[in-house]
Tab-separated table of C-alpha atoms in Angstrom:
chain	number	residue	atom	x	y	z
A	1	UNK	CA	-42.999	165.016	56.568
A	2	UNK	CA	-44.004	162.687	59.413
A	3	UNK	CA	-46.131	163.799	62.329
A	4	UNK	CA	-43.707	164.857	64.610
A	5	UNK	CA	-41.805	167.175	61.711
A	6	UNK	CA	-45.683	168.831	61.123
A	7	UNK	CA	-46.123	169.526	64.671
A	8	UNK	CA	-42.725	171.246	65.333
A	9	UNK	CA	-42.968	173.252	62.308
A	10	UNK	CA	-45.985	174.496	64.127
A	11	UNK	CA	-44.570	175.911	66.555
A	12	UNK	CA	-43.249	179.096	64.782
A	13	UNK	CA	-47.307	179.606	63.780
A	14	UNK	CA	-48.613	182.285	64.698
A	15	UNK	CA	-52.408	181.313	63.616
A	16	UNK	CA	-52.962	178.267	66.293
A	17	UNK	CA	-51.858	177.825	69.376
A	18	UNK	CA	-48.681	176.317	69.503
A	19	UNK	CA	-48.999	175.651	73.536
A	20	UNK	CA	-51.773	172.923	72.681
A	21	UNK	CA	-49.957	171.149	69.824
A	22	UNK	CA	-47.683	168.277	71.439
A	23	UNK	CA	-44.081	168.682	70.242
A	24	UNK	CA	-40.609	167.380	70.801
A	25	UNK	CA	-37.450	169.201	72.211
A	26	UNK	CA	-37.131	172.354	70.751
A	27	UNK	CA	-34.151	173.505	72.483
A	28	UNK	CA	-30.730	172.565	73.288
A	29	UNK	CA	-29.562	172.427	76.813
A	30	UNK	CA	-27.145	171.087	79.308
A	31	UNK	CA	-28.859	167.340	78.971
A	32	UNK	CA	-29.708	164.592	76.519
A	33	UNK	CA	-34.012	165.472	76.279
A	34	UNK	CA	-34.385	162.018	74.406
A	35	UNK	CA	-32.266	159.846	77.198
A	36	UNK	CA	-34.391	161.922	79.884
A	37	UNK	CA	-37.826	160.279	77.846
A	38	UNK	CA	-36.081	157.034	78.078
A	39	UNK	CA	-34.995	156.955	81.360
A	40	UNK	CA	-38.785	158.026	82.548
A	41	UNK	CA	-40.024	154.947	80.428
A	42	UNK	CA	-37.826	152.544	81.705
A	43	UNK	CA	-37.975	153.176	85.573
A	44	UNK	CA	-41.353	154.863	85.962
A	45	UNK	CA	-43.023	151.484	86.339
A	46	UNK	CA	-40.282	150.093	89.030
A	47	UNK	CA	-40.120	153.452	91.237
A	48	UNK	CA	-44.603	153.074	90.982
A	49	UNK	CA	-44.672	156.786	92.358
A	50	UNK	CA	-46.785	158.015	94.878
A	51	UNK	CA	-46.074	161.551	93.579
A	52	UNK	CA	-45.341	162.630	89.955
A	53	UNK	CA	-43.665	165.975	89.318
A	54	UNK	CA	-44.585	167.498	85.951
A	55	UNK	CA	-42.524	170.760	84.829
A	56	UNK	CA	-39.615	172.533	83.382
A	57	UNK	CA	-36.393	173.009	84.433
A	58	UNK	CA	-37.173	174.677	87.993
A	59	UNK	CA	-38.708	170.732	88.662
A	60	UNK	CA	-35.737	168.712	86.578
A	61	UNK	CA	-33.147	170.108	88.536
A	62	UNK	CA	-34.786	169.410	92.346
A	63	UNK	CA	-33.864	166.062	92.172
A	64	UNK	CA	-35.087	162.484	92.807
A	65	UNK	CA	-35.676	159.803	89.280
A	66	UNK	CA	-34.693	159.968	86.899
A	67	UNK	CA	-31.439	161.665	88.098
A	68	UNK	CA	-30.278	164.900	86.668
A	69	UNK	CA	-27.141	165.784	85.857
A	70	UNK	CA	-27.305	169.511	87.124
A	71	UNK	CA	-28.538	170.059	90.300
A	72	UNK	CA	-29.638	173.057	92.299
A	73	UNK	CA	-31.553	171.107	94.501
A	74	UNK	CA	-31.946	167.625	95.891
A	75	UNK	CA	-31.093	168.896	99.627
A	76	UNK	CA	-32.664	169.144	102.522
A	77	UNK	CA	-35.502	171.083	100.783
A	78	UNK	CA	-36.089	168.081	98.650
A	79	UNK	CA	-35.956	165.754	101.341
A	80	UNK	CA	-38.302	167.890	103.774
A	81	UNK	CA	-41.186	166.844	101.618
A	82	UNK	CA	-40.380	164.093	99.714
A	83	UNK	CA	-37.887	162.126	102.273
A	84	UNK	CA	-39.192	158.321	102.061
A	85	UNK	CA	-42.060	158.540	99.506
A	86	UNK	CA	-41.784	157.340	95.716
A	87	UNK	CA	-41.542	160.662	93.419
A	88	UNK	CA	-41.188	160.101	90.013
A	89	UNK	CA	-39.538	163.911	88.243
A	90	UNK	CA	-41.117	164.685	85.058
A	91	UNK	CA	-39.659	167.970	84.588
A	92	UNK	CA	-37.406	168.810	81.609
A	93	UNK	CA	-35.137	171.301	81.363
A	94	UNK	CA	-36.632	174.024	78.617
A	95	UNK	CA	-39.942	172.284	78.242
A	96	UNK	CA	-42.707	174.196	77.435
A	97	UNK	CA	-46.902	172.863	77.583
A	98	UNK	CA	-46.686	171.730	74.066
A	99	UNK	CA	-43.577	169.789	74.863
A	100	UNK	CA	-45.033	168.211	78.198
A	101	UNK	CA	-48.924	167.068	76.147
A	102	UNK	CA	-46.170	165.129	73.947
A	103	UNK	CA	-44.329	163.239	76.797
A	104	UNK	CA	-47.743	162.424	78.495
A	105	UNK	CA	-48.778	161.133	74.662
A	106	UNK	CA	-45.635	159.094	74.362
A	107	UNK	CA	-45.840	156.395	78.224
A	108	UNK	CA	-44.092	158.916	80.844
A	109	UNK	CA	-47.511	158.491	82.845
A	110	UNK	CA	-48.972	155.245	81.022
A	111	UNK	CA	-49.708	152.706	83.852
A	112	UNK	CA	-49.540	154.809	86.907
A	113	UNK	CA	-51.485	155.563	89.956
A	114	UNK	CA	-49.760	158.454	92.091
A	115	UNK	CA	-51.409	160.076	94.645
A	116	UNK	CA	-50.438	163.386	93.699
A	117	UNK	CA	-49.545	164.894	90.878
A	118	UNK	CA	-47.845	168.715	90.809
A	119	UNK	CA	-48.127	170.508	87.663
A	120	UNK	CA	-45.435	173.475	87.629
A	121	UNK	CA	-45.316	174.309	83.730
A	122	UNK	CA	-46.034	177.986	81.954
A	123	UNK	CA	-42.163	179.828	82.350
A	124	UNK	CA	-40.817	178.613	79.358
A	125	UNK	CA	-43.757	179.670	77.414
A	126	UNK	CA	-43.075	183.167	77.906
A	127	UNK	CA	-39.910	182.930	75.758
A	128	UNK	CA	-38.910	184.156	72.046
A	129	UNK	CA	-36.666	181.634	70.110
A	130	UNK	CA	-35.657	180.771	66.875
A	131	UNK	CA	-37.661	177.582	67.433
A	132	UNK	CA	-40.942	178.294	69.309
A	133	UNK	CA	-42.565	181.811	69.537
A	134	UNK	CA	-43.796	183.112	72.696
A	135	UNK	CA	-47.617	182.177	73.457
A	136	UNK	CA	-50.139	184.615	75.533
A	137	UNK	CA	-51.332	183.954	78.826
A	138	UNK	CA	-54.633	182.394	77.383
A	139	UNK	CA	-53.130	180.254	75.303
A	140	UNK	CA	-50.854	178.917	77.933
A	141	UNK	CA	-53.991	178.445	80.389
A	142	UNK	CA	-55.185	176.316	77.618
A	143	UNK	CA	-52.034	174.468	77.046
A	144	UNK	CA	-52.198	173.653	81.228
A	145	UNK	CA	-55.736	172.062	80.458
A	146	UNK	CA	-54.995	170.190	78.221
A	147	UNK	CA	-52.044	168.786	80.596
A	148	UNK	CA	-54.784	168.455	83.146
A	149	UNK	CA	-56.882	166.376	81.098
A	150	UNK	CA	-53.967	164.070	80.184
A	151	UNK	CA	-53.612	163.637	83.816
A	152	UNK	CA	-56.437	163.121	84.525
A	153	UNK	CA	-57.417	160.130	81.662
A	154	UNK	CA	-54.087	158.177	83.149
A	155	UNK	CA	-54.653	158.699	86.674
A	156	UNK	CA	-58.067	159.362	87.624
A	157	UNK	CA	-57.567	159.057	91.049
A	158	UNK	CA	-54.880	161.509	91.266
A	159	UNK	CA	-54.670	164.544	93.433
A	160	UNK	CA	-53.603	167.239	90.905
A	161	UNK	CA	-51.920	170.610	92.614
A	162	UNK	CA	-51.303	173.426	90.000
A	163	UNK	CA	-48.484	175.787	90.996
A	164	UNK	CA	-48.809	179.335	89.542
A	165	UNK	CA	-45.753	180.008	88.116
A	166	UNK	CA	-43.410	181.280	90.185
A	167	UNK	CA	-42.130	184.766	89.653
A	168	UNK	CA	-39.063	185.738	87.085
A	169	UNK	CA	-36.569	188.608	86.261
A	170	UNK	CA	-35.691	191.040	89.124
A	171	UNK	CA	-38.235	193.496	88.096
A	172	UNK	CA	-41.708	193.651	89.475
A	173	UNK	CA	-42.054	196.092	86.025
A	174	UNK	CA	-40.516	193.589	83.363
A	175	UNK	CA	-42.686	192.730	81.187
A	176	UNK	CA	-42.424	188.859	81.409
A	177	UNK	CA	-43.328	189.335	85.259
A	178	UNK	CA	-46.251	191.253	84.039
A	179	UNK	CA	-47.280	188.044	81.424
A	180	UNK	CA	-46.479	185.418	83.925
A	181	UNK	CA	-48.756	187.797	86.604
A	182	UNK	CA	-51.876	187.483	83.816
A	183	UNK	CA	-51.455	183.676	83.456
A	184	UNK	CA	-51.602	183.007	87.182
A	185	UNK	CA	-55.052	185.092	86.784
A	186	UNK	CA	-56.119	182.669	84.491
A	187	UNK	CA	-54.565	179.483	86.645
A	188	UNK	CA	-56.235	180.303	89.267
A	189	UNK	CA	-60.086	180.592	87.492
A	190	UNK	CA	-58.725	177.216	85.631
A	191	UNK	CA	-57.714	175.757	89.201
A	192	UNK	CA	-61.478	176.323	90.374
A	193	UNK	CA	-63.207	175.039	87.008
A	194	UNK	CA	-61.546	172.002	86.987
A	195	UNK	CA	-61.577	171.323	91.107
A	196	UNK	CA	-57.961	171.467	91.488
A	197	UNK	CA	-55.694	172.577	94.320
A	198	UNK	CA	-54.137	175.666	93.532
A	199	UNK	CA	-50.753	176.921	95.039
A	200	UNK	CA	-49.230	180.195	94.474
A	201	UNK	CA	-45.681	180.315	96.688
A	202	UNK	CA	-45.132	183.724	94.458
A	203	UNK	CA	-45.395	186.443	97.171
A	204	UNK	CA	-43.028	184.384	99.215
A	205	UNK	CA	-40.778	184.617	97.073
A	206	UNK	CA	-40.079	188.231	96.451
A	207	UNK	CA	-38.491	190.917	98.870
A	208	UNK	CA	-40.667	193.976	100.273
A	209	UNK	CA	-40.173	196.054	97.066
A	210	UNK	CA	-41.367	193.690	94.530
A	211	UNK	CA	-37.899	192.392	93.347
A	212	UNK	CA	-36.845	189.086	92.873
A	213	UNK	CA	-33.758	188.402	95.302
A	214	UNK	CA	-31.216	185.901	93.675
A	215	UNK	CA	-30.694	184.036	96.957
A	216	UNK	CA	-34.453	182.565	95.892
A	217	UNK	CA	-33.357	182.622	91.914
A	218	UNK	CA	-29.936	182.941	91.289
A	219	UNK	CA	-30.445	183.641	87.244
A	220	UNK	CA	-33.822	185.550	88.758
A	221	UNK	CA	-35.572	182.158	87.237
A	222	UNK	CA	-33.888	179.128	88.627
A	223	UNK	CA	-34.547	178.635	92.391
A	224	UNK	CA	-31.305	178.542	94.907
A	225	UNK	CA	-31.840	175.728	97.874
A	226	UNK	CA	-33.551	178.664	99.551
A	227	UNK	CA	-35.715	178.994	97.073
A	228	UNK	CA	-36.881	175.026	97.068
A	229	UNK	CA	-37.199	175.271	100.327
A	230	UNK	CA	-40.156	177.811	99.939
A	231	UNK	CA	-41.755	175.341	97.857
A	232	UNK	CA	-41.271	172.408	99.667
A	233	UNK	CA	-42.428	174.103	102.681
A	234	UNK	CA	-45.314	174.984	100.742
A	235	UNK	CA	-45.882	171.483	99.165
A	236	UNK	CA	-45.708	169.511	102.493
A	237	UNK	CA	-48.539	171.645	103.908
A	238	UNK	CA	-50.600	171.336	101.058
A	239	UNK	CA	-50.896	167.449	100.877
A	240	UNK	CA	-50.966	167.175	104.020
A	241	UNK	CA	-54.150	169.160	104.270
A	242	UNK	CA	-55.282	167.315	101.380
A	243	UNK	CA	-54.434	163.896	102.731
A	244	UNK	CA	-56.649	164.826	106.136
């Protein structure tokens, strides 16, 4: 069994924590994970980013390079805070922490020098599948440092902003609300140990009685052009407080 066949079995373990133990795709979904890697590696180098987006799905389907094919974004949300800057888009659809410590292992940030760097990565941790179990909010915290580290090793000089992630289901009572609630907790203390900018849009997000409106999500997970726009709002005033 080679390396990367050990560390996917892993994930199914329910004596270590899978969120810390780099991995490959572990689910399917509406685009090639392997061309995505590819694509990073071959362009990353040419577009020489000023930001670099690191996330999931929510980030993948924004916009910018490498292209995706779905999009929910790339509008005038996208282009409010990233119009005429380099921004290379690390986010893959379904990734979870493991799954992003393997892509930072593997060149997608080998070589660069961004300004920024936004982490947005936890959701998909929170899920139960036949290939991954579901980790606890302290073992996803851990999973984000060791992200942070990563970052920090390849681009020292890096601005790193942590988004708490962002709010999911319609229910202010489901229980994956509730999980993703404890690991922004734990984001947040993480944020101030390390001496990272911390942004949590959540609030923003919901309506008056705690739900999550689907003109923000329209699955109550994926953001709506509304939705980005709360974030890119959000974004823009953050570096540019941080670039004063």
């Amino acid at each position: 069994m080679n390396k990367t066949a050990e560390s996917n079995k892993l994930m199914k373990a329910d004596t270590v924590n899978t969120a810390v133990i780099p991995a490959t795709k572990l689910e399917e979904d509406s685009y090639d994970w392997w061309e995505r890697h590819d694509q990073v590696l071959k362009i990353k180098n040419e577009i020489n980013p000023e930001i670099v987006l690191i996330g999931d799905s929510i980030t993948h389907f924004w916009g910018g390079l490498p292209e995706s094919t779905t999009k929910h974004g790339e509008g005038q949300a996208w282009e409010s805070v990233f119009g005429g800057r380099r921004v290379l888009n690390l986010g893959f659809g379904w990734d979870r922490t493991q799954n992003v410590l393997w892509r930072l292992d593997n060149g997608q940030m080998e070589g660069l020098s961004p300004e920024w760097v936004v982490i947005n990565i936890g959701t998909n941790n929170t899920s139960e599948t036949d290939n991954a179990r579901a980790s606890s909010a302290e073992e996803v915290r851990d999973g984000v440092r060791a992200i942070m580290e990563r970052v920090r090793t390849y681009a020292p000089s890096a601005r790193i902003i942590l988004m708490a992630v962002f709010p999911r289901e319609e229910s202010p009572e489901d229980p994956r609300r509730k999980l993703i609630g404890q690991m922004n907790v734990l984001y947040a203390d993480l944020a101030a140990e390390l001496g990272v900018r911390f942004l949590d849009i959540g609030q923003s997000m919901l309506a008056a009685d705690g739900t999550l409106p689907r003109e923000i999500a329209f699955d109550t997970c994926h953001l709506t052009e509304q939705g980005y726009q709360l974030w890119a709002d959000a974004l823009r005033k953050e570096m540019d407080t941080g670039s004063k």
